[in-house]
């Protein structure tokens, strides 16, 4: 199997690159194509010789997407549609990385793949449109919806775990705060990357939730980070409204891997176990 990967330097893309290397699978980064009338034809030729294109690149700035929606839709929908069309013309299977946030805010229990999608932000609307374009382009294509990704080097400014550890260490008042209302699934990028490669190696098609087992509020997540990092800092609850966000992000981004379980795939590890593995592995010497 030979993979072409967008977003190879991102949180998930870098984990896919590393796992493919460990498994001896050819996985090469793909530069962002320029948007234009010839984009599909250029993509078709650049995909020659590959078996799968994994589209992990995305505009993930949910707040900025609310004030600059045109850029959001160009990045997450239009570019995705063009890659899907180019892949279909080249007879190359496509895997699109989406988000469990697209389910919206209409229920309080974890979402499954058969649940309706009612996104509440421009970011998640654009991801839904990207999904639709990918699935319409070819019946063998795959959409992977994942959750609150963590992992990677501490130096990455978007490393949520490392930033919370720094926040706790710098807490002069002896406490930090976190959102008690929003719930989701913390997902280790290494676990998700492993499952994506497994799906690529199978005949899996359509929509798959791909999240670690269990779920947590943001508060519980940050409390676990602080506790597992061995820090004696209190994490106090805050309401979602106190963060004054532009994007009306759902308070429920929980999901379950219902489809893969029904088809006999093993569950991904519990999120807290994977968080401990990450803190004892890649982040073992962080800040010491």
JSON list of C-alpha atoms in Angstrom, two decimals, residues 52-265:
[
{"chain": "A", "resi": 52, "resn": "UNK", "atom": "CA", "xyz": [-4.85, 5.89, -0.92]},
{"chain": "A", "resi": 53, "resn": "UNK", "atom": "CA", "xyz": [-4.91, 9.63, -0.32]},
{"chain": "A", "resi": 54, "resn": "UNK", "atom": "CA", "xyz": [-5.56, 10.59, 3.31]},
{"chain": "A", "resi": 55, "resn": "UNK", "atom": "CA", "xyz": [-6.79, 14.16, 3.63]},
{"chain": "A", "resi": 56, "resn": "UNK", "atom": "CA", "xyz": [-5.85, 15.20, 7.17]},
{"chain": "A", "resi": 57, "resn": "UNK", "atom": "CA", "xyz": [-5.17, 18.87, 6.46]},
{"chain": "A", "resi": 58, "resn": "UNK", "atom": "CA", "xyz": [-7.88, 21.27, 7.62]},
{"chain": "A", "resi": 59, "resn": "UNK", "atom": "CA", "xyz": [-8.66, 24.73, 8.88]},
{"chain": "A", "resi": 60, "resn": "UNK", "atom": "CA", "xyz": [-9.13, 23.84, 12.56]},
{"chain": "A", "resi": 61, "resn": "UNK", "atom": "CA", "xyz": [-9.42, 27.36, 13.99]},
{"chain": "A", "resi": 62, "resn": "UNK", "atom": "CA", "xyz": [-13.08, 27.10, 14.97]},
{"chain": "A", "resi": 63, "resn": "UNK", "atom": "CA", "xyz": [-13.25, 30.68, 16.31]},
{"chain": "A", "resi": 64, "resn": "UNK", "atom": "CA", "xyz": [-11.63, 32.24, 13.24]},
{"chain": "A", "resi": 65, "resn": "UNK", "atom": "CA", "xyz": [-13.94, 30.25, 10.96]},
{"chain": "A", "resi": 66, "resn": "UNK", "atom": "CA", "xyz": [-16.88, 32.18, 12.45]},
{"chain": "A", "resi": 67, "resn": "UNK", "atom": "CA", "xyz": [-15.45, 35.56, 11.41]},
{"chain": "A", "resi": 68, "resn": "UNK", "atom": "CA", "xyz": [-13.81, 34.40, 8.16]},
{"chain": "A", "resi": 69, "resn": "UNK", "atom": "CA", "xyz": [-16.27, 31.80, 6.81]},
{"chain": "A", "resi": 70, "resn": "UNK", "atom": "CA", "xyz": [-15.16, 32.16, 3.20]},
{"chain": "A", "resi": 71, "resn": "UNK", "atom": "CA", "xyz": [-11.65, 30.92, 4.04]},
{"chain": "A", "resi": 72, "resn": "UNK", "atom": "CA", "xyz": [-13.14, 28.16, 6.18]},
{"chain": "A", "resi": 73, "resn": "UNK", "atom": "CA", "xyz": [-15.27, 26.78, 3.33]},
{"chain": "A", "resi": 74, "resn": "UNK", "atom": "CA", "xyz": [-12.43, 27.13, 0.82]},
{"chain": "A", "resi": 75, "resn": "UNK", "atom": "CA", "xyz": [-10.13, 25.11, 3.08]},
{"chain": "A", "resi": 76, "resn": "UNK", "atom": "CA", "xyz": [-12.48, 22.47, 4.44]},
{"chain": "A", "resi": 77, "resn": "UNK", "atom": "CA", "xyz": [-15.04, 22.06, 1.67]},
{"chain": "A", "resi": 78, "resn": "UNK", "atom": "CA", "xyz": [-13.79, 23.29, -1.71]},
{"chain": "A", "resi": 79, "resn": "UNK", "atom": "CA", "xyz": [-10.27, 21.88, -1.43]},
{"chain": "A", "resi": 80, "resn": "UNK", "atom": "CA", "xyz": [-11.68, 18.58, -0.13]},
{"chain": "A", "resi": 81, "resn": "UNK", "atom": "CA", "xyz": [-14.12, 18.39, -3.05]},
{"chain": "A", "resi": 82, "resn": "UNK", "atom": "CA", "xyz": [-11.34, 18.97, -5.58]},
{"chain": "A", "resi": 83, "resn": "UNK", "atom": "CA", "xyz": [-9.09, 16.32, -4.01]},
{"chain": "A", "resi": 84, "resn": "UNK", "atom": "CA", "xyz": [-12.01, 13.88, -4.04]},
{"chain": "A", "resi": 85, "resn": "UNK", "atom": "CA", "xyz": [-12.65, 14.55, -7.71]},
{"chain": "A", "resi": 86, "resn": "UNK", "atom": "CA", "xyz": [-8.97, 14.19, -8.60]},
{"chain": "A", "resi": 87, "resn": "UNK", "atom": "CA", "xyz": [-8.72, 10.96, -6.61]},
{"chain": "A", "resi": 88, "resn": "UNK", "atom": "CA", "xyz": [-11.80, 9.53, -8.32]},
{"chain": "A", "resi": 89, "resn": "UNK", "atom": "CA", "xyz": [-10.37, 10.31, -11.77]},
{"chain": "A", "resi": 90, "resn": "UNK", "atom": "CA", "xyz": [-7.09, 8.65, -10.75]},
{"chain": "A", "resi": 91, "resn": "UNK", "atom": "CA", "xyz": [-8.96, 5.63, -9.29]},
{"chain": "A", "resi": 92, "resn": "UNK", "atom": "CA", "xyz": [-7.36, 6.29, -5.90]},
{"chain": "A", "resi": 93, "resn": "UNK", "atom": "CA", "xyz": [-9.30, 5.68, -2.69]},
{"chain": "A", "resi": 94, "resn": "UNK", "atom": "CA", "xyz": [-9.73, 8.71, -0.41]},
{"chain": "A", "resi": 95, "resn": "UNK", "atom": "CA", "xyz": [-9.89, 8.95, 3.39]},
{"chain": "A", "resi": 96, "resn": "UNK", "atom": "CA", "xyz": [-11.21, 12.22, 4.83]},
{"chain": "A", "resi": 97, "resn": "UNK", "atom": "CA", "xyz": [-10.59, 13.19, 8.45]},
{"chain": "A", "resi": 98, "resn": "UNK", "atom": "CA", "xyz": [-13.65, 14.81, 9.99]},
{"chain": "A", "resi": 99, "resn": "UNK", "atom": "CA", "xyz": [-14.87, 15.67, 13.49]},
{"chain": "A", "resi": 100, "resn": "UNK", "atom": "CA", "xyz": [-17.39, 14.33, 15.98]},
{"chain": "A", "resi": 101, "resn": "UNK", "atom": "CA", "xyz": [-18.34, 17.97, 16.52]},
{"chain": "A", "resi": 102, "resn": "UNK", "atom": "CA", "xyz": [-20.41, 17.90, 13.33]},
{"chain": "A", "resi": 103, "resn": "UNK", "atom": "CA", "xyz": [-23.19, 15.93, 15.06]},
{"chain": "A", "resi": 104, "resn": "UNK", "atom": "CA", "xyz": [-24.31, 19.13, 16.75]},
{"chain": "A", "resi": 105, "resn": "UNK", "atom": "CA", "xyz": [-26.14, 19.75, 20.02]},
{"chain": "A", "resi": 106, "resn": "UNK", "atom": "CA", "xyz": [-29.39, 17.86, 19.76]},
{"chain": "A", "resi": 107, "resn": "UNK", "atom": "CA", "xyz": [-28.77, 14.99, 22.22]},
{"chain": "A", "resi": 108, "resn": "UNK", "atom": "CA", "xyz": [-26.97, 14.40, 25.50]},
{"chain": "A", "resi": 109, "resn": "UNK", "atom": "CA", "xyz": [-25.64, 10.87, 24.91]},
{"chain": "A", "resi": 110, "resn": "UNK", "atom": "CA", "xyz": [-22.67, 9.81, 22.74]},
{"chain": "A", "resi": 111, "resn": "UNK", "atom": "CA", "xyz": [-23.36, 10.01, 19.02]},
{"chain": "A", "resi": 112, "resn": "UNK", "atom": "CA", "xyz": [-23.23, 6.99, 16.73]},
{"chain": "A", "resi": 113, "resn": "UNK", "atom": "CA", "xyz": [-22.72, 6.91, 12.98]},
{"chain": "A", "resi": 114, "resn": "UNK", "atom": "CA", "xyz": [-26.45, 6.54, 12.29]},
{"chain": "A", "resi": 115, "resn": "UNK", "atom": "CA", "xyz": [-27.32, 9.69, 14.23]},
{"chain": "A", "resi": 116, "resn": "UNK", "atom": "CA", "xyz": [-28.32, 12.86, 12.38]},
{"chain": "A", "resi": 117, "resn": "UNK", "atom": "CA", "xyz": [-25.70, 15.52, 11.65]},
{"chain": "A", "resi": 118, "resn": "UNK", "atom": "CA", "xyz": [-26.79, 19.04, 12.66]},
{"chain": "A", "resi": 119, "resn": "UNK", "atom": "CA", "xyz": [-23.62, 21.18, 12.91]},
{"chain": "A", "resi": 120, "resn": "UNK", "atom": "CA", "xyz": [-23.72, 24.43, 14.88]},
{"chain": "A", "resi": 121, "resn": "UNK", "atom": "CA", "xyz": [-20.60, 26.23, 13.58]},
{"chain": "A", "resi": 122, "resn": "UNK", "atom": "CA", "xyz": [-19.13, 27.21, 10.20]},
{"chain": "A", "resi": 123, "resn": "UNK", "atom": "CA", "xyz": [-16.20, 24.90, 10.90]},
{"chain": "A", "resi": 124, "resn": "UNK", "atom": "CA", "xyz": [-18.42, 21.89, 11.37]},
{"chain": "A", "resi": 125, "resn": "UNK", "atom": "CA", "xyz": [-20.74, 22.85, 8.49]},
{"chain": "A", "resi": 126, "resn": "UNK", "atom": "CA", "xyz": [-17.71, 22.97, 6.20]},
{"chain": "A", "resi": 127, "resn": "UNK", "atom": "CA", "xyz": [-16.56, 19.55, 7.42]},
{"chain": "A", "resi": 128, "resn": "UNK", "atom": "CA", "xyz": [-20.03, 18.13, 6.75]},
{"chain": "A", "resi": 129, "resn": "UNK", "atom": "CA", "xyz": [-19.92, 19.47, 3.18]},
{"chain": "A", "resi": 130, "resn": "UNK", "atom": "CA", "xyz": [-16.46, 17.97, 2.76]},
{"chain": "A", "resi": 131, "resn": "UNK", "atom": "CA", "xyz": [-17.77, 14.61, 3.94]},
{"chain": "A", "resi": 132, "resn": "UNK", "atom": "CA", "xyz": [-20.61, 14.73, 1.43]},
{"chain": "A", "resi": 133, "resn": "UNK", "atom": "CA", "xyz": [-18.24, 15.54, -1.43]},
{"chain": "A", "resi": 134, "resn": "UNK", "atom": "CA", "xyz": [-15.90, 12.67, -0.54]},
{"chain": "A", "resi": 135, "resn": "UNK", "atom": "CA", "xyz": [-18.65, 10.09, -0.19]},
{"chain": "A", "resi": 136, "resn": "UNK", "atom": "CA", "xyz": [-20.30, 11.21, -3.45]},
{"chain": "A", "resi": 137, "resn": "UNK", "atom": "CA", "xyz": [-17.04, 10.99, -5.41]},
{"chain": "A", "resi": 138, "resn": "UNK", "atom": "CA", "xyz": [-16.54, 7.22, -5.01]},
{"chain": "A", "resi": 139, "resn": "UNK", "atom": "CA", "xyz": [-18.24, 4.39, -3.12]},
{"chain": "A", "resi": 140, "resn": "UNK", "atom": "CA", "xyz": [-14.95, 3.08, -1.71]},
{"chain": "A", "resi": 141, "resn": "UNK", "atom": "CA", "xyz": [-14.11, 6.36, 0.04]},
{"chain": "A", "resi": 142, "resn": "UNK", "atom": "CA", "xyz": [-13.94, 6.64, 3.81]},
{"chain": "A", "resi": 143, "resn": "UNK", "atom": "CA", "xyz": [-14.83, 9.38, 6.30]},
{"chain": "A", "resi": 144, "resn": "UNK", "atom": "CA", "xyz": [-13.26, 9.19, 9.77]},
{"chain": "A", "resi": 145, "resn": "UNK", "atom": "CA", "xyz": [-14.81, 11.31, 12.53]},
{"chain": "A", "resi": 146, "resn": "UNK", "atom": "CA", "xyz": [-12.50, 11.76, 15.49]},
{"chain": "A", "resi": 147, "resn": "UNK", "atom": "CA", "xyz": [-12.60, 13.73, 18.73]},
{"chain": "A", "resi": 148, "resn": "UNK", "atom": "CA", "xyz": [-10.36, 15.86, 20.97]},
{"chain": "A", "resi": 149, "resn": "UNK", "atom": "CA", "xyz": [-6.96, 14.90, 19.65]},
{"chain": "A", "resi": 150, "resn": "UNK", "atom": "CA", "xyz": [-3.87, 15.00, 21.86]},
{"chain": "A", "resi": 151, "resn": "UNK", "atom": "CA", "xyz": [-0.28, 13.86, 21.37]},
{"chain": "A", "resi": 152, "resn": "UNK", "atom": "CA", "xyz": [2.87, 14.95, 19.60]},
{"chain": "A", "resi": 153, "resn": "UNK", "atom": "CA", "xyz": [5.81, 17.05, 20.77]},
{"chain": "A", "resi": 154, "resn": "UNK", "atom": "CA", "xyz": [5.39, 19.47, 23.66]},
{"chain": "A", "resi": 155, "resn": "UNK", "atom": "CA", "xyz": [6.77, 22.32, 21.55]},
{"chain": "A", "resi": 156, "resn": "UNK", "atom": "CA", "xyz": [3.69, 22.35, 19.31]},
{"chain": "A", "resi": 157, "resn": "UNK", "atom": "CA", "xyz": [1.70, 25.47, 20.31]},
{"chain": "A", "resi": 158, "resn": "UNK", "atom": "CA", "xyz": [-1.53, 23.49, 19.80]},
{"chain": "A", "resi": 159, "resn": "UNK", "atom": "CA", "xyz": [-0.49, 20.71, 22.19]},
{"chain": "A", "resi": 160, "resn": "UNK", "atom": "CA", "xyz": [-3.43, 20.87, 24.61]},
{"chain": "A", "resi": 161, "resn": "UNK", "atom": "CA", "xyz": [-1.87, 18.57, 27.22]},
{"chain": "A", "resi": 162, "resn": "UNK", "atom": "CA", "xyz": [1.46, 20.39, 27.34]},
{"chain": "A", "resi": 163, "resn": "UNK", "atom": "CA", "xyz": [-0.23, 23.80, 27.52]},
{"chain": "A", "resi": 164, "resn": "UNK", "atom": "CA", "xyz": [-2.43, 22.70, 30.44]},
{"chain": "A", "resi": 165, "resn": "UNK", "atom": "CA", "xyz": [0.66, 21.40, 32.28]},
{"chain": "A", "resi": 166, "resn": "UNK", "atom": "CA", "xyz": [2.35, 24.77, 31.74]},
{"chain": "A", "resi": 167, "resn": "UNK", "atom": "CA", "xyz": [-0.79, 26.56, 32.91]},
{"chain": "A", "resi": 168, "resn": "UNK", "atom": "CA", "xyz": [-0.92, 24.46, 36.07]},
{"chain": "A", "resi": 169, "resn": "UNK", "atom": "CA", "xyz": [2.76, 24.99, 36.82]},
{"chain": "A", "resi": 170, "resn": "UNK", "atom": "CA", "xyz": [2.30, 28.74, 36.44]},
{"chain": "A", "resi": 171, "resn": "UNK", "atom": "CA", "xyz": [-0.85, 28.93, 38.59]},
{"chain": "A", "resi": 172, "resn": "UNK", "atom": "CA", "xyz": [0.13, 31.52, 41.19]},
{"chain": "A", "resi": 173, "resn": "UNK", "atom": "CA", "xyz": [-3.26, 31.23, 42.89]},
{"chain": "A", "resi": 174, "resn": "UNK", "atom": "CA", "xyz": [-2.85, 27.48, 43.26]},
{"chain": "A", "resi": 175, "resn": "UNK", "atom": "CA", "xyz": [-5.68, 26.59, 40.88]},
{"chain": "A", "resi": 176, "resn": "UNK", "atom": "CA", "xyz": [-6.74, 26.73, 37.23]},
{"chain": "A", "resi": 177, "resn": "UNK", "atom": "CA", "xyz": [-10.20, 26.53, 35.67]},
{"chain": "A", "resi": 178, "resn": "UNK", "atom": "CA", "xyz": [-11.80, 24.37, 33.02]},
{"chain": "A", "resi": 179, "resn": "UNK", "atom": "CA", "xyz": [-15.18, 23.94, 31.35]},
{"chain": "A", "resi": 180, "resn": "UNK", "atom": "CA", "xyz": [-17.46, 21.59, 33.31]},
{"chain": "A", "resi": 181, "resn": "UNK", "atom": "CA", "xyz": [-20.25, 21.60, 30.70]},
{"chain": "A", "resi": 182, "resn": "UNK", "atom": "CA", "xyz": [-18.72, 20.47, 27.41]},
{"chain": "A", "resi": 183, "resn": "UNK", "atom": "CA", "xyz": [-18.15, 16.73, 27.02]},
{"chain": "A", "resi": 184, "resn": "UNK", "atom": "CA", "xyz": [-16.21, 14.83, 24.39]},
{"chain": "A", "resi": 185, "resn": "UNK", "atom": "CA", "xyz": [-13.65, 12.09, 23.90]},
{"chain": "A", "resi": 186, "resn": "UNK", "atom": "CA", "xyz": [-9.92, 12.82, 24.37]},
{"chain": "A", "resi": 187, "resn": "UNK", "atom": "CA", "xyz": [-8.22, 10.86, 21.58]},
{"chain": "A", "resi": 188, "resn": "UNK", "atom": "CA", "xyz": [-4.56, 9.89, 21.44]},
{"chain": "A", "resi": 189, "resn": "UNK", "atom": "CA", "xyz": [-3.24, 10.67, 17.95]},
{"chain": "A", "resi": 190, "resn": "UNK", "atom": "CA", "xyz": [-1.16, 7.45, 17.93]},
{"chain": "A", "resi": 191, "resn": "UNK", "atom": "CA", "xyz": [-4.26, 5.31, 18.60]},
{"chain": "A", "resi": 192, "resn": "UNK", "atom": "CA", "xyz": [-6.30, 7.09, 15.94]},
{"chain": "A", "resi": 193, "resn": "UNK", "atom": "CA", "xyz": [-3.45, 6.87, 13.41]},
{"chain": "A", "resi": 194, "resn": "UNK", "atom": "CA", "xyz": [-3.16, 3.12, 14.00]},
{"chain": "A", "resi": 195, "resn": "UNK", "atom": "CA", "xyz": [-6.89, 2.61, 13.39]},
{"chain": "A", "resi": 196, "resn": "UNK", "atom": "CA", "xyz": [-6.88, 4.78, 10.26]},
{"chain": "A", "resi": 197, "resn": "UNK", "atom": "CA", "xyz": [-4.10, 2.71, 8.74]},
{"chain": "A", "resi": 198, "resn": "UNK", "atom": "CA", "xyz": [-5.97, -0.48, 9.67]},
{"chain": "A", "resi": 199, "resn": "UNK", "atom": "CA", "xyz": [-9.08, 0.87, 7.95]},
{"chain": "A", "resi": 200, "resn": "UNK", "atom": "CA", "xyz": [-7.01, 1.74, 4.88]},
{"chain": "A", "resi": 201, "resn": "UNK", "atom": "CA", "xyz": [-5.74, -1.83, 4.75]},
{"chain": "A", "resi": 202, "resn": "UNK", "atom": "CA", "xyz": [-9.32, -3.17, 4.86]},
{"chain": "A", "resi": 203, "resn": "UNK", "atom": "CA", "xyz": [-12.35, -2.74, 2.61]},
{"chain": "A", "resi": 204, "resn": "UNK", "atom": "CA", "xyz": [-13.92, -0.25, 5.03]},
{"chain": "A", "resi": 205, "resn": "UNK", "atom": "CA", "xyz": [-15.96, 2.47, 3.37]},
{"chain": "A", "resi": 206, "resn": "UNK", "atom": "CA", "xyz": [-18.46, 5.12, 4.41]},
{"chain": "A", "resi": 207, "resn": "UNK", "atom": "CA", "xyz": [-18.48, 6.84, 7.81]},
{"chain": "A", "resi": 208, "resn": "UNK", "atom": "CA", "xyz": [-16.62, 5.60, 10.89]},
{"chain": "A", "resi": 209, "resn": "UNK", "atom": "CA", "xyz": [-16.37, 7.25, 14.29]},
{"chain": "A", "resi": 210, "resn": "UNK", "atom": "CA", "xyz": [-12.78, 6.80, 15.46]},
{"chain": "A", "resi": 211, "resn": "UNK", "atom": "CA", "xyz": [-12.40, 7.75, 19.11]},
{"chain": "A", "resi": 212, "resn": "UNK", "atom": "CA", "xyz": [-10.85, 6.30, 22.24]},
{"chain": "A", "resi": 213, "resn": "UNK", "atom": "CA", "xyz": [-13.16, 4.51, 24.68]},
{"chain": "A", "resi": 214, "resn": "UNK", "atom": "CA", "xyz": [-15.00, 6.49, 27.34]},
{"chain": "A", "resi": 215, "resn": "UNK", "atom": "CA", "xyz": [-15.71, 10.22, 27.50]},
{"chain": "A", "resi": 216, "resn": "UNK", "atom": "CA", "xyz": [-15.09, 13.19, 29.77]},
{"chain": "A", "resi": 217, "resn": "UNK", "atom": "CA", "xyz": [-15.95, 16.80, 30.40]},
{"chain": "A", "resi": 218, "resn": "UNK", "atom": "CA", "xyz": [-13.21, 19.34, 29.67]},
{"chain": "A", "resi": 219, "resn": "UNK", "atom": "CA", "xyz": [-12.93, 19.68, 33.45]},
{"chain": "A", "resi": 220, "resn": "UNK", "atom": "CA", "xyz": [-12.41, 15.94, 33.96]},
{"chain": "A", "resi": 221, "resn": "UNK", "atom": "CA", "xyz": [-9.93, 15.86, 31.10]},
{"chain": "A", "resi": 222, "resn": "UNK", "atom": "CA", "xyz": [-7.80, 18.67, 32.55]},
{"chain": "A", "resi": 223, "resn": "UNK", "atom": "CA", "xyz": [-8.06, 17.19, 36.04]},
{"chain": "A", "resi": 224, "resn": "UNK", "atom": "CA", "xyz": [-6.68, 13.92, 34.65]},
{"chain": "A", "resi": 225, "resn": "UNK", "atom": "CA", "xyz": [-3.82, 15.75, 32.90]},
{"chain": "A", "resi": 226, "resn": "UNK", "atom": "CA", "xyz": [-2.82, 17.55, 36.10]},
{"chain": "A", "resi": 227, "resn": "UNK", "atom": "CA", "xyz": [-3.15, 14.42, 38.24]},
{"chain": "A", "resi": 228, "resn": "UNK", "atom": "CA", "xyz": [-1.22, 12.13, 35.87]},
{"chain": "A", "resi": 229, "resn": "UNK", "atom": "CA", "xyz": [1.48, 14.78, 35.50]},
{"chain": "A", "resi": 230, "resn": "UNK", "atom": "CA", "xyz": [1.96, 14.65, 39.29]},
{"chain": "A", "resi": 231, "resn": "UNK", "atom": "CA", "xyz": [1.04, 18.30, 39.87]},
{"chain": "A", "resi": 232, "resn": "UNK", "atom": "CA", "xyz": [-0.55, 19.47, 43.12]},
{"chain": "A", "resi": 233, "resn": "UNK", "atom": "CA", "xyz": [-2.84, 22.06, 41.52]},
{"chain": "A", "resi": 234, "resn": "UNK", "atom": "CA", "xyz": [-6.61, 22.26, 41.87]},
{"chain": "A", "resi": 235, "resn": "UNK", "atom": "CA", "xyz": [-8.71, 22.38, 38.69]},
{"chain": "A", "resi": 236, "resn": "UNK", "atom": "CA", "xyz": [-11.92, 24.27, 39.40]},
{"chain": "A", "resi": 237, "resn": "UNK", "atom": "CA", "xyz": [-15.09, 24.16, 37.27]},
{"chain": "A", "resi": 238, "resn": "UNK", "atom": "CA", "xyz": [-16.20, 26.98, 35.01]},
{"chain": "A", "resi": 239, "resn": "UNK", "atom": "CA", "xyz": [-19.33, 27.38, 32.91]},
{"chain": "A", "resi": 240, "resn": "UNK", "atom": "CA", "xyz": [-19.08, 27.30, 29.12]},
{"chain": "A", "resi": 241, "resn": "UNK", "atom": "CA", "xyz": [-20.35, 30.90, 28.93]},
{"chain": "A", "resi": 242, "resn": "UNK", "atom": "CA", "xyz": [-17.34, 32.19, 30.85]},
{"chain": "A", "resi": 243, "resn": "UNK", "atom": "CA", "xyz": [-15.07, 31.46, 27.85]},
{"chain": "A", "resi": 244, "resn": "UNK", "atom": "CA", "xyz": [-17.00, 33.95, 25.63]},
{"chain": "A", "resi": 245, "resn": "UNK", "atom": "CA", "xyz": [-16.53, 31.97, 22.41]},
{"chain": "A", "resi": 246, "resn": "UNK", "atom": "CA", "xyz": [-17.65, 33.27, 19.01]},
{"chain": "A", "resi": 247, "resn": "UNK", "atom": "CA", "xyz": [-18.41, 29.76, 17.78]},
{"chain": "A", "resi": 248, "resn": "UNK", "atom": "CA", "xyz": [-21.52, 28.09, 19.21]},
{"chain": "A", "resi": 249, "resn": "UNK", "atom": "CA", "xyz": [-19.73, 24.79, 19.75]},
{"chain": "A", "resi": 250, "resn": "UNK", "atom": "CA", "xyz": [-21.92, 21.97, 21.02]},
{"chain": "A", "resi": 251, "resn": "UNK", "atom": "CA", "xyz": [-21.59, 20.99, 24.67]},
{"chain": "A", "resi": 252, "resn": "UNK", "atom": "CA", "xyz": [-21.82, 17.37, 23.51]},
{"chain": "A", "resi": 253, "resn": "UNK", "atom": "CA", "xyz": [-19.03, 16.13, 21.23]},
{"chain": "A", "resi": 254, "resn": "UNK", "atom": "CA", "xyz": [-19.14, 12.61, 22.67]},
{"chain": "A", "resi": 255, "resn": "UNK", "atom": "CA", "xyz": [-19.18, 9.69, 20.24]},
{"chain": "A", "resi": 256, "resn": "UNK", "atom": "CA", "xyz": [-18.90, 5.92, 20.16]},
{"chain": "A", "resi": 257, "resn": "UNK", "atom": "CA", "xyz": [-17.31, 3.64, 17.57]},
{"chain": "A", "resi": 258, "resn": "UNK", "atom": "CA", "xyz": [-20.61, 1.87, 16.97]},
{"chain": "A", "resi": 259, "resn": "UNK", "atom": "CA", "xyz": [-20.00, 0.84, 13.36]},
{"chain": "A", "resi": 260, "resn": "UNK", "atom": "CA", "xyz": [-16.55, -0.64, 13.89]},
{"chain": "A", "resi": 261, "resn": "UNK", "atom": "CA", "xyz": [-17.76, -2.51, 16.99]},
{"chain": "A", "resi": 262, "resn": "UNK", "atom": "CA", "xyz": [-20.70, -3.94, 15.04]},
{"chain": "A", "resi": 263, "resn": "UNK", "atom": "CA", "xyz": [-18.26, -5.19, 12.39]},
{"chain": "A", "resi": 264, "resn": "UNK", "atom": "CA", "xyz": [-15.94, -6.83, 14.90]},
{"chain": "A", "resi": 265, "resn": "UNK", "atom": "CA", "xyz": [-13.18, -4.25, 15.24]}
]
